[in-house]
């Protein structure tokens, strides 16, 4: 079965062709740079950019993969959560294409897509498992019984981990997106230079990152980071605080749930320091850590195709009911 996956929930227009026998055939992504000078994603700009790029991205994908549209067996599109204007572009395009080609289309939950990005290399999730989803909008820990069955164990009470990276990068004048910028700057810094707080330590599986952002702001008000070295020290120390919280809660969740397999997903999973620290913690706890390749961590159409494939293969078709949603917890079946 050949599935076209469409992701437009935030600022990337990403389409992919996924074949359940051969894996990902190709991915085509247009990253939006128009937001750079605003220091964050501007929803109105994002939806206009999606409108501008979605057809060229679709055509480039088919041309590159050497596949004609008639070979597509089904379409999977992110229906939410995300920016409603951006989601509407993907869902509108998917609905039109589904009718034009007379093929089924299914709406996909963006977080489920991130979780199932771990299946894009051919290996299925080893369930039951614990999955840490860390992106720009979400920080959540799930127990997964099987694809489609998710139990929320904990989540952030305020900012998401990626949001914390982005806001702290902004305070340090490091640009957007902040995660990669902080990781780069932190390489030259000492992660114990500033003792930033670790919120909610030892208390359940919920996270909180807004206090850290405030602590960084207050620190910078008192000690202006005027040198490259000072910026690197703050970046490294803040990154360490975020990573410590993520690792501590994930390891504790895996132990409490008695699972062997631990997965990580979402844009922040691209962070090398997080990957190393999670690997070390999993070694210590006797767990097996699975990390998707970098390309499948950030938003992409392939993970949407894989998530939608589960419903398409059962004959699902949302053609007459497809709608977008800004927020909705990941439903468990
Ligand atoms: O999953 P994603 O591509 O989009 C959302 O669904 O939000 O995640 C984007 C987030 C941004 O906050 C970005 O700063 C963060 O992922 N990110 C990173 C790294 N690469 C991307 N955070 C830390 N380290 C990285 N290397
Ligand atoms: Zn995402």
JSON list of C-alpha atoms in Angstrom, two decimals, residues 40-242:
[
{"chain": "A", "resi": 40, "resn": "UNK", "atom": "CA", "xyz": [8.87, 32.64, 16.49]},
{"chain": "A", "resi": 41, "resn": "UNK", "atom": "CA", "xyz": [6.24, 31.21, 14.18]},
{"chain": "A", "resi": 42, "resn": "UNK", "atom": "CA", "xyz": [3.66, 33.77, 13.03]},
{"chain": "A", "resi": 43, "resn": "UNK", "atom": "CA", "xyz": [0.44, 31.80, 12.34]},
{"chain": "A", "resi": 44, "resn": "UNK", "atom": "CA", "xyz": [-0.84, 34.02, 9.52]},
{"chain": "A", "resi": 45, "resn": "UNK", "atom": "CA", "xyz": [2.50, 33.87, 7.71]},
{"chain": "A", "resi": 46, "resn": "UNK", "atom": "CA", "xyz": [2.66, 30.11, 8.23]},
{"chain": "A", "resi": 47, "resn": "UNK", "atom": "CA", "xyz": [-0.69, 29.41, 6.59]},
{"chain": "A", "resi": 48, "resn": "UNK", "atom": "CA", "xyz": [0.08, 31.69, 3.63]},
{"chain": "A", "resi": 49, "resn": "UNK", "atom": "CA", "xyz": [3.41, 29.95, 3.10]},
{"chain": "A", "resi": 50, "resn": "UNK", "atom": "CA", "xyz": [1.69, 26.53, 3.16]},
{"chain": "A", "resi": 51, "resn": "UNK", "atom": "CA", "xyz": [-0.75, 27.76, 0.50]},
{"chain": "A", "resi": 52, "resn": "UNK", "atom": "CA", "xyz": [2.19, 28.93, -1.61]},
{"chain": "A", "resi": 53, "resn": "UNK", "atom": "CA", "xyz": [4.29, 25.77, -1.28]},
{"chain": "A", "resi": 54, "resn": "UNK", "atom": "CA", "xyz": [2.02, 22.75, -0.91]},
{"chain": "A", "resi": 55, "resn": "UNK", "atom": "CA", "xyz": [1.37, 22.11, -4.62]},
{"chain": "A", "resi": 56, "resn": "UNK", "atom": "CA", "xyz": [5.02, 22.59, -5.70]},
{"chain": "A", "resi": 57, "resn": "UNK", "atom": "CA", "xyz": [6.16, 20.32, -2.83]},
{"chain": "A", "resi": 58, "resn": "UNK", "atom": "CA", "xyz": [3.63, 17.65, -3.88]},
{"chain": "A", "resi": 59, "resn": "UNK", "atom": "CA", "xyz": [4.73, 17.85, -7.52]},
{"chain": "A", "resi": 60, "resn": "UNK", "atom": "CA", "xyz": [8.42, 17.76, -6.62]},
{"chain": "A", "resi": 61, "resn": "UNK", "atom": "CA", "xyz": [7.83, 14.71, -4.41]},
{"chain": "A", "resi": 62, "resn": "UNK", "atom": "CA", "xyz": [6.09, 12.72, -7.15]},
{"chain": "A", "resi": 63, "resn": "UNK", "atom": "CA", "xyz": [8.67, 13.74, -9.75]},
{"chain": "A", "resi": 64, "resn": "UNK", "atom": "CA", "xyz": [11.62, 12.84, -7.51]},
{"chain": "A", "resi": 65, "resn": "UNK", "atom": "CA", "xyz": [10.13, 9.50, -6.51]},
{"chain": "A", "resi": 66, "resn": "UNK", "atom": "CA", "xyz": [9.13, 8.80, -10.12]},
{"chain": "A", "resi": 67, "resn": "UNK", "atom": "CA", "xyz": [5.61, 7.93, -8.99]},
{"chain": "A", "resi": 68, "resn": "UNK", "atom": "CA", "xyz": [2.39, 8.93, -10.72]},
{"chain": "A", "resi": 69, "resn": "UNK", "atom": "CA", "xyz": [-0.51, 10.17, -8.62]},
{"chain": "A", "resi": 70, "resn": "UNK", "atom": "CA", "xyz": [-2.69, 7.25, -9.70]},
{"chain": "A", "resi": 71, "resn": "UNK", "atom": "CA", "xyz": [-0.41, 4.87, -7.76]},
{"chain": "A", "resi": 72, "resn": "UNK", "atom": "CA", "xyz": [-1.31, 6.48, -4.41]},
{"chain": "A", "resi": 73, "resn": "UNK", "atom": "CA", "xyz": [-3.58, 4.10, -2.47]},
{"chain": "A", "resi": 74, "resn": "UNK", "atom": "CA", "xyz": [-4.47, 6.40, 0.42]},
{"chain": "A", "resi": 75, "resn": "UNK", "atom": "CA", "xyz": [-3.76, 9.80, 1.95]},
{"chain": "A", "resi": 76, "resn": "UNK", "atom": "CA", "xyz": [-2.90, 10.63, 5.57]},
{"chain": "A", "resi": 77, "resn": "UNK", "atom": "CA", "xyz": [-2.93, 14.22, 6.76]},
{"chain": "A", "resi": 78, "resn": "UNK", "atom": "CA", "xyz": [-2.28, 15.86, 10.14]},
{"chain": "A", "resi": 79, "resn": "UNK", "atom": "CA", "xyz": [-5.65, 17.08, 11.44]},
{"chain": "A", "resi": 80, "resn": "UNK", "atom": "CA", "xyz": [-4.26, 18.53, 14.71]},
{"chain": "A", "resi": 81, "resn": "UNK", "atom": "CA", "xyz": [-3.13, 19.64, 17.19]},
{"chain": "A", "resi": 82, "resn": "UNK", "atom": "CA", "xyz": [-1.48, 22.66, 15.66]},
{"chain": "A", "resi": 83, "resn": "UNK", "atom": "CA", "xyz": [-2.15, 26.02, 14.06]},
{"chain": "A", "resi": 84, "resn": "UNK", "atom": "CA", "xyz": [-5.67, 25.89, 12.64]},
{"chain": "A", "resi": 85, "resn": "UNK", "atom": "CA", "xyz": [-4.89, 28.02, 9.59]},
{"chain": "A", "resi": 86, "resn": "UNK", "atom": "CA", "xyz": [-1.89, 25.83, 8.72]},
{"chain": "A", "resi": 87, "resn": "UNK", "atom": "CA", "xyz": [-3.77, 22.59, 9.33]},
{"chain": "A", "resi": 88, "resn": "UNK", "atom": "CA", "xyz": [-6.59, 23.73, 7.06]},
{"chain": "A", "resi": 89, "resn": "UNK", "atom": "CA", "xyz": [-4.21, 24.05, 4.12]},
{"chain": "A", "resi": 90, "resn": "UNK", "atom": "CA", "xyz": [-3.02, 20.45, 4.47]},
{"chain": "A", "resi": 91, "resn": "UNK", "atom": "CA", "xyz": [-6.49, 19.07, 5.14]},
{"chain": "A", "resi": 92, "resn": "UNK", "atom": "CA", "xyz": [-8.03, 21.07, 2.28]},
{"chain": "A", "resi": 93, "resn": "UNK", "atom": "CA", "xyz": [-5.37, 19.83, -0.12]},
{"chain": "A", "resi": 94, "resn": "UNK", "atom": "CA", "xyz": [-5.70, 16.24, 1.11]},
{"chain": "A", "resi": 95, "resn": "UNK", "atom": "CA", "xyz": [-9.51, 16.29, 0.79]},
{"chain": "A", "resi": 96, "resn": "UNK", "atom": "CA", "xyz": [-9.36, 17.69, -2.73]},
{"chain": "A", "resi": 97, "resn": "UNK", "atom": "CA", "xyz": [-6.77, 15.15, -3.78]},
{"chain": "A", "resi": 98, "resn": "UNK", "atom": "CA", "xyz": [-8.73, 12.28, -2.21]},
{"chain": "A", "resi": 99, "resn": "UNK", "atom": "CA", "xyz": [-11.81, 13.25, -4.20]},
{"chain": "A", "resi": 100, "resn": "UNK", "atom": "CA", "xyz": [-9.83, 13.87, -7.38]},
{"chain": "A", "resi": 101, "resn": "UNK", "atom": "CA", "xyz": [-8.06, 10.51, -7.20]},
{"chain": "A", "resi": 102, "resn": "UNK", "atom": "CA", "xyz": [-11.00, 8.75, -5.59]},
{"chain": "A", "resi": 103, "resn": "UNK", "atom": "CA", "xyz": [-8.86, 7.41, -2.76]},
{"chain": "A", "resi": 104, "resn": "UNK", "atom": "CA", "xyz": [-9.47, 7.32, 1.02]},
{"chain": "A", "resi": 105, "resn": "UNK", "atom": "CA", "xyz": [-8.05, 10.02, 3.30]},
{"chain": "A", "resi": 106, "resn": "UNK", "atom": "CA", "xyz": [-7.56, 9.83, 7.07]},
{"chain": "A", "resi": 107, "resn": "UNK", "atom": "CA", "xyz": [-6.85, 12.55, 9.64]},
{"chain": "A", "resi": 108, "resn": "UNK", "atom": "CA", "xyz": [-3.88, 11.91, 11.92]},
{"chain": "A", "resi": 109, "resn": "UNK", "atom": "CA", "xyz": [-3.06, 13.18, 15.42]},
{"chain": "A", "resi": 110, "resn": "UNK", "atom": "CA", "xyz": [0.30, 14.94, 15.25]},
{"chain": "A", "resi": 111, "resn": "UNK", "atom": "CA", "xyz": [1.59, 13.40, 18.50]},
{"chain": "A", "resi": 112, "resn": "UNK", "atom": "CA", "xyz": [0.71, 9.90, 17.37]},
{"chain": "A", "resi": 113, "resn": "UNK", "atom": "CA", "xyz": [2.65, 10.60, 14.18]},
{"chain": "A", "resi": 114, "resn": "UNK", "atom": "CA", "xyz": [5.71, 11.63, 16.24]},
{"chain": "A", "resi": 115, "resn": "UNK", "atom": "CA", "xyz": [5.45, 8.41, 18.27]},
{"chain": "A", "resi": 116, "resn": "UNK", "atom": "CA", "xyz": [5.12, 6.23, 15.17]},
{"chain": "A", "resi": 117, "resn": "UNK", "atom": "CA", "xyz": [8.07, 7.98, 13.50]},
{"chain": "A", "resi": 118, "resn": "UNK", "atom": "CA", "xyz": [9.94, 5.30, 15.45]},
{"chain": "A", "resi": 119, "resn": "UNK", "atom": "CA", "xyz": [8.56, 2.71, 13.02]},
{"chain": "A", "resi": 120, "resn": "UNK", "atom": "CA", "xyz": [9.84, 4.35, 9.84]},
{"chain": "A", "resi": 121, "resn": "UNK", "atom": "CA", "xyz": [13.04, 2.33, 9.72]},
{"chain": "A", "resi": 122, "resn": "UNK", "atom": "CA", "xyz": [11.16, -0.95, 9.50]},
{"chain": "A", "resi": 123, "resn": "UNK", "atom": "CA", "xyz": [11.14, -1.95, 13.15]},
{"chain": "A", "resi": 124, "resn": "UNK", "atom": "CA", "xyz": [7.77, -1.94, 14.95]},
{"chain": "A", "resi": 125, "resn": "UNK", "atom": "CA", "xyz": [7.38, -0.47, 18.44]},
{"chain": "A", "resi": 126, "resn": "UNK", "atom": "CA", "xyz": [8.38, -3.02, 21.09]},
{"chain": "A", "resi": 127, "resn": "UNK", "atom": "CA", "xyz": [5.30, -2.78, 23.32]},
{"chain": "A", "resi": 128, "resn": "UNK", "atom": "CA", "xyz": [4.56, -2.15, 26.07]},
{"chain": "A", "resi": 129, "resn": "UNK", "atom": "CA", "xyz": [6.95, 0.77, 26.05]},
{"chain": "A", "resi": 130, "resn": "UNK", "atom": "CA", "xyz": [7.40, 4.27, 27.39]},
{"chain": "A", "resi": 131, "resn": "UNK", "atom": "CA", "xyz": [7.65, 7.11, 24.87]},
{"chain": "A", "resi": 132, "resn": "UNK", "atom": "CA", "xyz": [8.92, 10.60, 25.62]},
{"chain": "A", "resi": 133, "resn": "UNK", "atom": "CA", "xyz": [7.44, 13.10, 23.15]},
{"chain": "A", "resi": 134, "resn": "UNK", "atom": "CA", "xyz": [9.39, 16.33, 23.19]},
{"chain": "A", "resi": 135, "resn": "UNK", "atom": "CA", "xyz": [8.60, 18.98, 20.59]},
{"chain": "A", "resi": 136, "resn": "UNK", "atom": "CA", "xyz": [8.06, 22.70, 20.29]},
{"chain": "A", "resi": 137, "resn": "UNK", "atom": "CA", "xyz": [4.49, 22.40, 21.50]},
{"chain": "A", "resi": 138, "resn": "UNK", "atom": "CA", "xyz": [4.47, 19.22, 23.59]},
{"chain": "A", "resi": 139, "resn": "UNK", "atom": "CA", "xyz": [6.31, 17.45, 26.36]},
{"chain": "A", "resi": 140, "resn": "UNK", "atom": "CA", "xyz": [4.53, 14.25, 27.27]},
{"chain": "A", "resi": 141, "resn": "UNK", "atom": "CA", "xyz": [5.29, 10.78, 28.56]},
{"chain": "A", "resi": 142, "resn": "UNK", "atom": "CA", "xyz": [3.15, 7.90, 27.32]},
{"chain": "A", "resi": 143, "resn": "UNK", "atom": "CA", "xyz": [2.84, 4.25, 28.03]},
{"chain": "A", "resi": 144, "resn": "UNK", "atom": "CA", "xyz": [2.08, 2.56, 24.71]},
{"chain": "A", "resi": 145, "resn": "UNK", "atom": "CA", "xyz": [0.30, -0.78, 24.85]},
{"chain": "A", "resi": 146, "resn": "UNK", "atom": "CA", "xyz": [0.24, -1.04, 21.06]},
{"chain": "A", "resi": 147, "resn": "UNK", "atom": "CA", "xyz": [0.04, 1.49, 18.22]},
{"chain": "A", "resi": 148, "resn": "UNK", "atom": "CA", "xyz": [-3.32, 3.18, 18.77]},
{"chain": "A", "resi": 149, "resn": "UNK", "atom": "CA", "xyz": [-3.40, 2.63, 22.50]},
{"chain": "A", "resi": 150, "resn": "UNK", "atom": "CA", "xyz": [-1.71, 5.40, 24.46]},
{"chain": "A", "resi": 151, "resn": "UNK", "atom": "CA", "xyz": [-1.83, 6.16, 28.17]},
{"chain": "A", "resi": 152, "resn": "UNK", "atom": "CA", "xyz": [-0.66, 9.63, 29.20]},
{"chain": "A", "resi": 153, "resn": "UNK", "atom": "CA", "xyz": [1.65, 9.29, 32.22]},
{"chain": "A", "resi": 154, "resn": "UNK", "atom": "CA", "xyz": [2.68, 12.90, 32.57]},
{"chain": "A", "resi": 155, "resn": "UNK", "atom": "CA", "xyz": [3.12, 16.16, 30.71]},
{"chain": "A", "resi": 156, "resn": "UNK", "atom": "CA", "xyz": [4.35, 19.68, 31.07]},
{"chain": "A", "resi": 157, "resn": "UNK", "atom": "CA", "xyz": [2.31, 22.00, 33.24]},
{"chain": "A", "resi": 158, "resn": "UNK", "atom": "CA", "xyz": [3.44, 25.06, 31.28]},
{"chain": "A", "resi": 159, "resn": "UNK", "atom": "CA", "xyz": [6.09, 25.42, 28.54]},
{"chain": "A", "resi": 160, "resn": "UNK", "atom": "CA", "xyz": [7.10, 22.52, 26.33]},
{"chain": "A", "resi": 161, "resn": "UNK", "atom": "CA", "xyz": [10.78, 21.55, 26.31]},
{"chain": "A", "resi": 162, "resn": "UNK", "atom": "CA", "xyz": [11.26, 22.84, 22.76]},
{"chain": "A", "resi": 163, "resn": "UNK", "atom": "CA", "xyz": [9.50, 26.06, 23.72]},
{"chain": "A", "resi": 164, "resn": "UNK", "atom": "CA", "xyz": [11.95, 26.41, 26.63]},
{"chain": "A", "resi": 165, "resn": "UNK", "atom": "CA", "xyz": [14.87, 25.97, 24.23]},
{"chain": "A", "resi": 166, "resn": "UNK", "atom": "CA", "xyz": [13.34, 28.54, 21.86]},
{"chain": "A", "resi": 167, "resn": "UNK", "atom": "CA", "xyz": [12.60, 31.13, 24.57]},
{"chain": "A", "resi": 168, "resn": "UNK", "atom": "CA", "xyz": [16.01, 30.76, 26.23]},
{"chain": "A", "resi": 169, "resn": "UNK", "atom": "CA", "xyz": [17.73, 31.06, 22.84]},
{"chain": "A", "resi": 170, "resn": "UNK", "atom": "CA", "xyz": [15.81, 34.27, 22.27]},
{"chain": "A", "resi": 171, "resn": "UNK", "atom": "CA", "xyz": [16.97, 35.65, 25.64]},
{"chain": "A", "resi": 172, "resn": "UNK", "atom": "CA", "xyz": [20.55, 34.80, 24.60]},
{"chain": "A", "resi": 173, "resn": "UNK", "atom": "CA", "xyz": [20.12, 36.35, 21.15]},
{"chain": "A", "resi": 174, "resn": "UNK", "atom": "CA", "xyz": [20.79, 33.01, 19.47]},
{"chain": "A", "resi": 175, "resn": "UNK", "atom": "CA", "xyz": [17.97, 33.06, 16.92]},
{"chain": "A", "resi": 176, "resn": "UNK", "atom": "CA", "xyz": [15.15, 30.70, 15.97]},
{"chain": "A", "resi": 177, "resn": "UNK", "atom": "CA", "xyz": [14.63, 27.76, 16.19]},
{"chain": "A", "resi": 178, "resn": "UNK", "atom": "CA", "xyz": [16.38, 27.81, 19.50]},
{"chain": "A", "resi": 179, "resn": "UNK", "atom": "CA", "xyz": [17.07, 24.13, 20.12]},
{"chain": "A", "resi": 180, "resn": "UNK", "atom": "CA", "xyz": [19.80, 23.62, 17.53]},
{"chain": "A", "resi": 181, "resn": "UNK", "atom": "CA", "xyz": [21.24, 27.10, 18.32]},
{"chain": "A", "resi": 182, "resn": "UNK", "atom": "CA", "xyz": [21.50, 26.32, 22.05]},
{"chain": "A", "resi": 183, "resn": "UNK", "atom": "CA", "xyz": [23.01, 22.92, 21.36]},
{"chain": "A", "resi": 184, "resn": "UNK", "atom": "CA", "xyz": [25.65, 24.50, 19.11]},
{"chain": "A", "resi": 185, "resn": "UNK", "atom": "CA", "xyz": [26.49, 27.32, 21.56]},
{"chain": "A", "resi": 186, "resn": "UNK", "atom": "CA", "xyz": [26.54, 24.91, 24.51]},
{"chain": "A", "resi": 187, "resn": "UNK", "atom": "CA", "xyz": [29.36, 22.86, 23.01]},
{"chain": "A", "resi": 188, "resn": "UNK", "atom": "CA", "xyz": [31.80, 25.59, 24.06]},
{"chain": "A", "resi": 189, "resn": "UNK", "atom": "CA", "xyz": [30.28, 26.10, 27.50]},
{"chain": "A", "resi": 190, "resn": "UNK", "atom": "CA", "xyz": [30.36, 24.49, 30.95]},
{"chain": "A", "resi": 191, "resn": "UNK", "atom": "CA", "xyz": [27.06, 22.89, 31.92]},
{"chain": "A", "resi": 192, "resn": "UNK", "atom": "CA", "xyz": [27.72, 23.48, 35.64]},
{"chain": "A", "resi": 193, "resn": "UNK", "atom": "CA", "xyz": [28.55, 27.18, 35.22]},
{"chain": "A", "resi": 194, "resn": "UNK", "atom": "CA", "xyz": [25.12, 28.33, 36.45]},
{"chain": "A", "resi": 195, "resn": "UNK", "atom": "CA", "xyz": [22.96, 26.36, 38.89]},
{"chain": "A", "resi": 196, "resn": "UNK", "atom": "CA", "xyz": [19.54, 26.63, 37.25]},
{"chain": "A", "resi": 197, "resn": "UNK", "atom": "CA", "xyz": [16.54, 25.05, 39.01]},
{"chain": "A", "resi": 198, "resn": "UNK", "atom": "CA", "xyz": [15.13, 21.59, 38.20]},
{"chain": "A", "resi": 199, "resn": "UNK", "atom": "CA", "xyz": [11.38, 21.94, 38.74]},
{"chain": "A", "resi": 200, "resn": "UNK", "atom": "CA", "xyz": [9.14, 19.15, 40.08]},
{"chain": "A", "resi": 201, "resn": "UNK", "atom": "CA", "xyz": [12.05, 16.87, 40.83]},
{"chain": "A", "resi": 202, "resn": "UNK", "atom": "CA", "xyz": [10.91, 13.56, 42.33]},
{"chain": "A", "resi": 203, "resn": "UNK", "atom": "CA", "xyz": [7.24, 14.50, 42.02]},
{"chain": "A", "resi": 204, "resn": "UNK", "atom": "CA", "xyz": [5.38, 12.31, 39.53]},
{"chain": "A", "resi": 205, "resn": "UNK", "atom": "CA", "xyz": [5.84, 12.44, 35.80]},
{"chain": "A", "resi": 206, "resn": "UNK", "atom": "CA", "xyz": [4.78, 16.01, 35.10]},
{"chain": "A", "resi": 207, "resn": "UNK", "atom": "CA", "xyz": [7.26, 18.64, 33.90]},
{"chain": "A", "resi": 208, "resn": "UNK", "atom": "CA", "xyz": [7.56, 22.40, 34.28]},
{"chain": "A", "resi": 209, "resn": "UNK", "atom": "CA", "xyz": [9.93, 24.58, 32.27]},
{"chain": "A", "resi": 210, "resn": "UNK", "atom": "CA", "xyz": [8.61, 28.12, 32.68]},
{"chain": "A", "resi": 211, "resn": "UNK", "atom": "CA", "xyz": [10.57, 28.60, 35.93]},
{"chain": "A", "resi": 212, "resn": "UNK", "atom": "CA", "xyz": [13.79, 27.80, 34.12]},
{"chain": "A", "resi": 213, "resn": "UNK", "atom": "CA", "xyz": [13.07, 30.44, 31.48]},
{"chain": "A", "resi": 214, "resn": "UNK", "atom": "CA", "xyz": [12.49, 33.00, 34.25]},
{"chain": "A", "resi": 215, "resn": "UNK", "atom": "CA", "xyz": [15.65, 31.89, 36.06]},
{"chain": "A", "resi": 216, "resn": "UNK", "atom": "CA", "xyz": [17.66, 32.41, 32.87]},
{"chain": "A", "resi": 217, "resn": "UNK", "atom": "CA", "xyz": [16.11, 35.84, 32.37]},
{"chain": "A", "resi": 218, "resn": "UNK", "atom": "CA", "xyz": [16.88, 36.89, 35.96]},
{"chain": "A", "resi": 219, "resn": "UNK", "atom": "CA", "xyz": [20.41, 35.52, 35.69]},
{"chain": "A", "resi": 220, "resn": "UNK", "atom": "CA", "xyz": [20.99, 37.54, 32.51]},
{"chain": "A", "resi": 221, "resn": "UNK", "atom": "CA", "xyz": [19.61, 40.70, 34.13]},
{"chain": "A", "resi": 222, "resn": "UNK", "atom": "CA", "xyz": [22.19, 40.35, 36.88]},
{"chain": "A", "resi": 223, "resn": "UNK", "atom": "CA", "xyz": [25.02, 38.99, 34.76]},
{"chain": "A", "resi": 224, "resn": "UNK", "atom": "CA", "xyz": [24.77, 40.25, 31.19]},
{"chain": "A", "resi": 225, "resn": "UNK", "atom": "CA", "xyz": [26.17, 37.60, 28.86]},
{"chain": "A", "resi": 226, "resn": "UNK", "atom": "CA", "xyz": [28.41, 39.91, 26.85]},
{"chain": "A", "resi": 227, "resn": "UNK", "atom": "CA", "xyz": [31.03, 37.39, 25.81]},
{"chain": "A", "resi": 228, "resn": "UNK", "atom": "CA", "xyz": [30.73, 34.31, 23.63]},
{"chain": "A", "resi": 229, "resn": "UNK", "atom": "CA", "xyz": [31.98, 32.30, 26.59]},
{"chain": "A", "resi": 230, "resn": "UNK", "atom": "CA", "xyz": [29.27, 33.63, 28.94]},
{"chain": "A", "resi": 231, "resn": "UNK", "atom": "CA", "xyz": [26.56, 32.86, 26.36]},
{"chain": "A", "resi": 232, "resn": "UNK", "atom": "CA", "xyz": [27.97, 29.35, 25.96]},
{"chain": "A", "resi": 233, "resn": "UNK", "atom": "CA", "xyz": [27.97, 28.78, 29.73]},
{"chain": "A", "resi": 234, "resn": "UNK", "atom": "CA", "xyz": [24.33, 29.86, 30.12]},
{"chain": "A", "resi": 235, "resn": "UNK", "atom": "CA", "xyz": [23.30, 27.79, 27.06]},
{"chain": "A", "resi": 236, "resn": "UNK", "atom": "CA", "xyz": [25.09, 24.70, 28.38]},
{"chain": "A", "resi": 237, "resn": "UNK", "atom": "CA", "xyz": [23.70, 25.09, 31.90]},
{"chain": "A", "resi": 238, "resn": "UNK", "atom": "CA", "xyz": [20.12, 25.66, 30.69]},
{"chain": "A", "resi": 239, "resn": "UNK", "atom": "CA", "xyz": [20.36, 22.72, 28.29]},
{"chain": "A", "resi": 240, "resn": "UNK", "atom": "CA", "xyz": [21.61, 20.53, 31.13]},
{"chain": "A", "resi": 241, "resn": "UNK", "atom": "CA", "xyz": [18.66, 21.57, 33.32]},
{"chain": "A", "resi": 242, "resn": "UNK", "atom": "CA", "xyz": [16.15, 20.69, 30.56]}
]
